[in-house]
Amino acid sequence: MATALQQDVEDRYFVREIEKNDGRVLRLNQCSKGDVGCVVWDAAIVLAKYLETQFFNPQDGVCTWSSKNVLELGAGTGLVGIMAATLGAKVTLTDLEDLLPLLHLNIRANEALVTGSISAKVLEWGQNVADFLPCPDFILMADCIYYEESITPLMETLKTLSGPQTTVICCYEQRTEGVNPKVEKLFLEMLLRDFQCEEVPNERQDPEFNSPDIRILHLCRQM
Ligand SMILES: C[S@@+](CC[C@H](N)C(=O)[O-])C[C@H]1O[C@@H](n2cnc3c(N)ncnc32)[C@H](O)[C@@H]1O
């Protein structure tokens, strides 16, 4: 019989399973009580599967992620960074303080599959950014472009943390309702002042997990 504590956990959390290409399964706890970061968004699934499928060379078995320093912004449940850590990357997941317990829970739930390393820290865009220097090899972000006030601090964060060797991979769902088109336009305008931007066409994404309304951009800082 379930204890009161077990029942409380079961009432609050529900699990999203994401199967890796090797058949092993990532388990992401989502929380029914909380803000937008408490669930796995479609852009995170598309980006996680892109990292897994497109950065592995089946000929020589080499994966780009091995030993790379990776920082995930606005990690939410942590799916994208956890996927990178199972591919050998040294990952720091970041989000607002409220999300840290969920990130730690999901790190523990998937640590048996991690072949690199993984930790979680608070990073509020535009605030404690210098704590995350030196610049990582990759910055990953899924579905982080959705409200206007965040765009300037998010851009400052990307600029501070992007060195000459850093690639930012930004994935987001293009939404047509409400303020979304305006927020996307503002983001792209600011982005193109400081970054070179290349969009990944759908045919270079995971063959199953891609969608016409989910964009993946590779960004490099113009020095
Ligand atoms: C739509 S959720 C996406 C979560 C996750 N990346 C995914 O795709 O499943 C946006 C995330 O950005 C985080 N976020 C929003 N504003 C932020 C800020 N100012 N600083 C840091 N993180 C922020 C939220 O807490 C949330 O986890």
CSV table of C-alpha atoms and ligand atoms in Angstrom, one decimal:
chain,number,residue,atom,x,y,z
A,1,MET,CA,0.0,0.0,0.0
A,2,ALA,CA,1.3,3.5,-0.9
A,3,THR,CA,2.5,5.7,2.0
A,4,ALA,CA,1.2,9.2,2.2
A,5,LEU,CA,4.5,10.5,1.0
A,6,GLN,CA,4.6,8.2,-2.0
A,7,GLN,CA,1.0,9.2,-2.8
A,8,ASP,CA,1.9,12.9,-2.6
A,9,VAL,CA,4.8,12.3,-5.1
A,10,GLU,CA,2.6,10.3,-7.4
A,11,ASP,CA,-0.1,13.0,-7.3
A,12,ARG,CA,2.4,15.8,-8.1
A,13,TYR,CA,4.6,14.1,-10.7
A,14,PHE,CA,3.9,12.4,-14.0
A,15,VAL,CA,6.7,10.8,-16.1
A,16,ARG,CA,7.5,11.5,-19.8
A,17,GLU,CA,9.6,8.7,-21.3
A,18,ILE,CA,11.9,9.5,-24.2
A,19,GLU,CA,13.4,6.5,-26.0
A,20,LYS,CA,17.0,6.9,-27.1
A,21,ASN,CA,18.3,5.4,-30.4
A,22,ASP,CA,20.0,2.6,-28.5
A,23,GLY,CA,16.7,1.5,-26.9
A,24,ARG,CA,17.4,2.9,-23.5
A,25,VAL,CA,14.8,5.2,-22.0
A,26,LEU,CA,15.2,8.7,-20.4
A,27,ARG,CA,12.6,9.3,-17.7
A,28,LEU,CA,11.6,12.9,-17.1
A,29,ASN,CA,9.5,13.8,-14.1
A,30,GLN,CA,7.0,16.6,-14.9
A,31,CYS,CA,5.2,18.4,-12.2
A,32,SER,CA,1.5,19.1,-12.3
A,33,LYS,CA,1.9,22.1,-9.9
A,34,GLY,CA,4.2,24.7,-11.3
A,35,ASP,CA,5.2,27.1,-14.1
A,36,VAL,CA,6.0,26.5,-17.8
A,37,GLY,CA,9.3,24.9,-17.0
A,38,CYS,CA,7.7,21.9,-15.2
A,39,VAL,CA,6.8,20.0,-18.3
A,40,VAL,CA,8.7,18.7,-21.4
A,41,TRP,CA,8.0,21.0,-24.4
A,42,ASP,CA,8.0,19.6,-27.9
A,43,ALA,CA,11.0,21.8,-28.9
A,44,ALA,CA,13.0,20.1,-26.2
A,45,ILE,CA,12.2,16.7,-27.7
A,46,VAL,CA,13.1,17.8,-31.2
A,47,LEU,CA,16.4,19.3,-30.0
A,48,ALA,CA,17.3,16.3,-27.8
A,49,LYS,CA,16.7,13.9,-30.7
A,50,TYR,CA,18.6,16.2,-33.1
A,51,LEU,CA,21.6,16.1,-30.7
A,52,GLU,CA,21.5,12.3,-30.5
A,53,THR,CA,20.9,11.6,-34.2
A,54,GLN,CA,22.9,14.2,-36.1
A,55,PHE,CA,26.1,14.4,-34.0
A,56,PHE,CA,26.9,10.7,-34.1
A,57,ASN,CA,29.0,9.2,-36.9
A,58,PRO,CA,27.9,5.5,-37.3
A,59,GLN,CA,31.0,4.8,-39.5
A,60,ASP,CA,33.6,5.5,-36.7
A,61,GLY,CA,31.2,5.4,-33.7
A,62,VAL,CA,32.5,8.9,-32.7
A,63,CYS,CA,30.0,11.3,-31.1
A,64,THR,CA,30.6,15.1,-31.1
A,65,TRP,CA,29.4,15.4,-27.6
A,66,SER,CA,32.2,13.4,-25.9
A,67,SER,CA,33.9,15.6,-23.3
A,68,LYS,CA,32.4,18.8,-24.6
A,69,ASN,CA,31.4,21.5,-22.1
A,70,VAL,CA,27.7,22.2,-22.5
A,71,LEU,CA,25.5,24.8,-20.8
A,72,GLU,CA,21.7,24.5,-21.1
A,73,LEU,CA,19.7,27.7,-20.5
A,74,GLY,CA,16.1,27.6,-19.3
A,75,ALA,CA,16.4,23.8,-18.9
A,76,GLY,CA,13.0,23.2,-17.4
A,77,THR,CA,12.9,19.4,-16.8
A,78,GLY,CA,16.4,19.1,-18.1
A,79,LEU,CA,15.7,16.7,-21.1
A,80,VAL,CA,18.1,18.4,-23.6
A,81,GLY,CA,21.1,18.6,-21.3
A,82,ILE,CA,20.4,15.1,-19.8
A,83,MET,CA,20.4,13.7,-23.4
A,84,ALA,CA,23.8,15.5,-24.0
A,85,ALA,CA,25.2,14.0,-20.8
A,86,THR,CA,24.2,10.5,-21.9
A,87,LEU,CA,26.2,11.2,-25.1
A,88,GLY,CA,29.4,12.0,-23.1
A,89,ALA,CA,29.1,15.8,-22.6
A,90,LYS,CA,30.0,17.6,-19.4
A,91,VAL,CA,26.8,19.4,-18.8
A,92,THR,CA,25.6,22.2,-16.6
A,93,LEU,CA,21.8,22.6,-16.6
A,94,THR,CA,20.5,26.0,-15.6
A,95,ASP,CA,17.2,27.6,-14.8
A,96,LEU,CA,15.4,29.8,-12.2
A,97,GLU,CA,15.8,28.7,-8.6
A,98,ASP,CA,12.3,27.2,-8.5
A,99,LEU,CA,13.2,24.7,-11.1
A,100,LEU,CA,16.3,23.3,-9.3
A,101,PRO,CA,14.5,20.6,-7.3
A,102,LEU,CA,12.9,19.2,-10.5
A,103,LEU,CA,16.3,19.3,-12.3
A,104,HIS,CA,18.0,17.5,-9.4
A,105,LEU,CA,15.2,14.9,-9.4
A,106,ASN,CA,15.6,14.3,-13.1
A,107,ILE,CA,19.4,14.1,-12.9
A,108,ARG,CA,19.0,11.4,-10.3
A,109,ALA,CA,16.3,9.6,-12.3
A,110,ASN,CA,18.7,9.3,-15.3
A,111,GLU,CA,22.2,9.1,-13.8
A,112,ALA,CA,22.6,5.5,-14.7
A,113,LEU,CA,22.7,6.5,-18.4
A,114,VAL,CA,25.1,9.5,-18.0
A,115,THR,CA,28.5,8.8,-19.6
A,116,GLY,CA,29.7,12.4,-19.3
A,117,SER,CA,28.9,14.5,-16.2
A,118,ILE,CA,25.9,16.6,-15.2
A,119,SER,CA,25.0,19.2,-12.5
A,120,ALA,CA,22.3,21.9,-12.1
A,121,LYS,CA,22.7,25.5,-11.1
A,122,VAL,CA,20.6,28.7,-10.9
A,123,LEU,CA,21.2,31.1,-13.8
A,124,GLU,CA,18.7,33.9,-14.2
A,125,TRP,CA,19.3,35.5,-17.6
A,126,GLY,CA,21.2,38.8,-17.3
A,127,GLN,CA,22.0,38.2,-13.6
A,128,ASN,CA,24.7,35.9,-12.4
A,129,VAL,CA,26.1,35.2,-15.9
A,130,ALA,CA,29.8,35.7,-15.2
A,131,ASP,CA,29.7,32.7,-12.7
A,132,PHE,CA,29.4,30.5,-15.8
A,133,LEU,CA,32.6,31.6,-17.5
A,134,PRO,CA,34.8,30.4,-19.2
A,135,CYS,CA,32.7,30.1,-22.3
A,136,PRO,CA,31.4,26.6,-23.0
A,137,ASP,CA,31.7,24.7,-26.2
A,138,PHE,CA,28.0,24.6,-26.7
A,139,ILE,CA,25.0,26.5,-25.3
A,140,LEU,CA,21.7,24.7,-25.7
A,141,MET,CA,18.2,26.3,-25.3
A,142,ALA,CA,14.8,24.9,-26.1
A,143,ASP,CA,11.6,27.0,-26.1
A,144,CYS,CA,13.1,29.9,-24.3
A,145,ILE,CA,11.7,32.7,-26.5
A,146,TYR,CA,8.2,33.4,-25.3
A,147,TYR,CA,8.0,36.7,-23.4
A,148,GLU,CA,9.2,40.1,-24.4
A,149,GLU,CA,10.9,41.2,-21.1
A,150,SER,CA,13.3,38.3,-21.2
A,151,ILE,CA,14.7,39.0,-24.7
A,152,THR,CA,17.3,41.7,-23.7
A,153,PRO,CA,18.7,39.8,-20.7
A,154,LEU,CA,18.7,36.5,-22.7
A,155,MET,CA,20.7,38.2,-25.5
A,156,GLU,CA,23.1,39.7,-22.9
A,157,THR,CA,23.6,36.2,-21.5
A,158,LEU,CA,24.2,34.6,-24.9
A,159,LYS,CA,26.7,37.4,-25.8
A,160,THR,CA,28.7,37.1,-22.5
A,161,LEU,CA,28.9,33.3,-22.6
A,162,SER,CA,29.6,32.9,-26.4
A,163,GLY,CA,33.3,32.8,-27.2
A,164,PRO,CA,34.9,32.2,-30.6
A,165,GLN,CA,34.6,28.4,-30.1
A,166,THR,CA,31.1,28.4,-28.8
A,167,THR,CA,28.1,27.2,-30.8
A,168,VAL,CA,24.6,28.1,-29.6
A,169,ILE,CA,21.9,25.7,-30.6
A,170,CYS,CA,18.5,27.3,-30.2
A,171,CYS,CA,15.3,25.4,-30.8
A,172,TYR,CA,11.9,26.9,-30.5
A,173,GLU,CA,8.3,26.4,-31.6
A,174,GLN,CA,7.0,29.1,-33.9
A,175,ARG,CA,3.7,30.2,-32.5
A,176,THR,CA,1.3,32.4,-34.4
A,177,GLU,CA,-1.0,33.5,-31.6
A,178,GLY,CA,-0.8,36.4,-29.1
A,179,VAL,CA,2.5,38.2,-28.6
A,180,ASN,CA,4.5,35.3,-29.9
A,181,PRO,CA,5.2,36.6,-33.5
A,182,LYS,CA,6.3,40.0,-32.0
A,183,VAL,CA,8.6,38.3,-29.4
A,184,GLU,CA,10.2,36.1,-32.1
A,185,LYS,CA,10.8,39.1,-34.4
A,186,LEU,CA,12.4,41.1,-31.6
A,187,PHE,CA,14.6,38.1,-30.7
A,188,LEU,CA,15.7,37.5,-34.3
A,189,GLU,CA,16.4,41.3,-34.9
A,190,MET,CA,18.7,41.4,-31.8
A,191,LEU,CA,20.3,38.1,-32.6
A,192,LEU,CA,21.4,39.1,-36.1
A,193,ARG,CA,23.3,42.1,-34.7
A,194,ASP,CA,25.8,39.9,-32.9
A,195,PHE,CA,25.4,36.3,-34.2
A,196,GLN,CA,25.8,34.5,-37.5
A,197,CYS,CA,22.7,32.3,-37.8
A,198,GLU,CA,22.2,29.1,-39.8
A,199,GLU,CA,18.8,27.3,-39.7
A,200,VAL,CA,18.9,23.5,-39.7
A,201,PRO,CA,16.5,22.2,-42.4
A,202,ASN,CA,14.0,19.4,-41.3
A,203,GLU,CA,15.8,16.8,-43.4
A,204,ARG,CA,19.0,17.3,-41.3
A,205,GLN,CA,17.0,16.8,-38.1
A,206,ASP,CA,15.9,13.5,-36.5
A,207,PRO,CA,13.8,11.7,-39.2
A,208,GLU,CA,10.9,11.1,-36.7
A,209,PHE,CA,11.1,13.9,-34.2
A,210,ASN,CA,10.9,17.1,-36.3
A,211,SER,CA,8.1,19.4,-37.2
A,212,PRO,CA,7.6,22.3,-39.7
A,213,ASP,CA,6.7,24.7,-36.9
A,214,ILE,CA,9.8,23.9,-34.7
A,215,ARG,CA,13.0,25.7,-35.8
A,216,ILE,CA,16.6,24.8,-34.9
A,217,LEU,CA,19.2,27.6,-35.3
A,218,HIS,CA,22.9,27.3,-35.0
A,219,LEU,CA,24.4,30.5,-33.8
A,220,CYS,CA,28.0,31.7,-33.7
A,221,ARG,CA,29.1,35.0,-32.2
A,222,GLN,CA,30.5,37.6,-34.7
A,223,MET,CA,33.7,38.7,-33.1
B,1,LIG,C1,8.8,27.1,-22.0
B,1,LIG,S1,9.9,26.6,-20.7
B,1,LIG,C2,11.0,25.5,-21.6
B,1,LIG,C3,11.6,24.5,-20.7
B,1,LIG,C4,12.5,23.4,-21.4
B,1,LIG,N1,13.7,24.1,-22.1
B,1,LIG,C5,11.7,22.7,-22.5
B,1,LIG,O1,11.8,23.1,-23.6
B,1,LIG,O2,11.0,21.7,-22.1
B,1,LIG,C6,11.0,28.0,-20.6
B,1,LIG,C7,12.0,27.9,-19.5
B,1,LIG,O3,12.8,29.1,-19.4
B,1,LIG,C8,13.0,29.4,-18.0
B,1,LIG,N2,13.1,30.9,-17.9
B,1,LIG,C9,12.2,31.9,-18.1
B,1,LIG,N3,12.7,33.1,-17.9
B,1,LIG,C10,13.9,32.9,-17.4
B,1,LIG,C11,15.0,33.8,-16.9
B,1,LIG,N4,14.7,35.1,-16.9
B,1,LIG,N5,16.1,33.3,-16.5
B,1,LIG,C12,16.3,31.9,-16.6
B,1,LIG,N6,15.4,31.0,-17.0
B,1,LIG,C13,14.2,31.5,-17.4
B,1,LIG,C14,11.7,28.9,-17.4
B,1,LIG,O4,11.9,28.8,-16.0
B,1,LIG,C15,11.5,27.6,-18.1
B,1,LIG,O5,12.1,26.5,-17.5
